[in-house]
Amino acid sequence: MPHLMFRSAATALLASAPFVAAVPAQAAPQHAFPCAVGVQNVSNATTSTISVSVTCGQARTVDVRITVGDAELMSLRQAVQAGVQQSVTVTVPRVQQACATLQTDGESTTLCTP
């Protein structure tokens, strides 16, 4: 599926509401990431909704990048308040796996859906 199709089909929703059943990272980061992060992929016959949630103990700016293979679906910078869960959701044509890479204060972590 072409990279442009992912971008044009993607819709983003930024919300503060908590997510149910976030999936933990499959691979441990090299350094301890200073925020709790979850990623979830819910698919039906035609679309996948990829959700990334992040909660930090202190206010931070977090860069979030969501990808499928080599295609970038979304990249944004989010101000995260201390103790408040922030979420980003993207809906795209059905995919098997998506990954989210988050960076803040020189630390990064990558999580992928199963």
Steps between C-alpha positions, in 0.01 A plus 500: 500500500655835398632737764267779382195279545583454869536876549177587318302229679635583843288697740643608829322559826682644795331441835570485870269206567670183626522192280393154601736209433811671370763252382843512670819531299628185332864599534653666803650843432875548545443762775202536727249723320371761747132454407256209497404418140247265341408417141189324369382393153129423460404381152184406316468365145612824335666734752741504791487750784841548658506670840803618697468616860765668715506605866798678655582569866598858415401738220691420179493553128482163326558436130275220370553321168262226381616274216400193304811345353692786340189718456450780751133543588538786743763707673421760765634675807274479805516695825423247773392628841627326812278204589256554213468227237515638145390291204541515124284291265541440127260306276644352179425223251545165677857416607643203688755684712574861591780652705525815708829672578500756781779738595544744787801657670749295297331165579297295253298182490327303224194281551328283240162334499502121482 
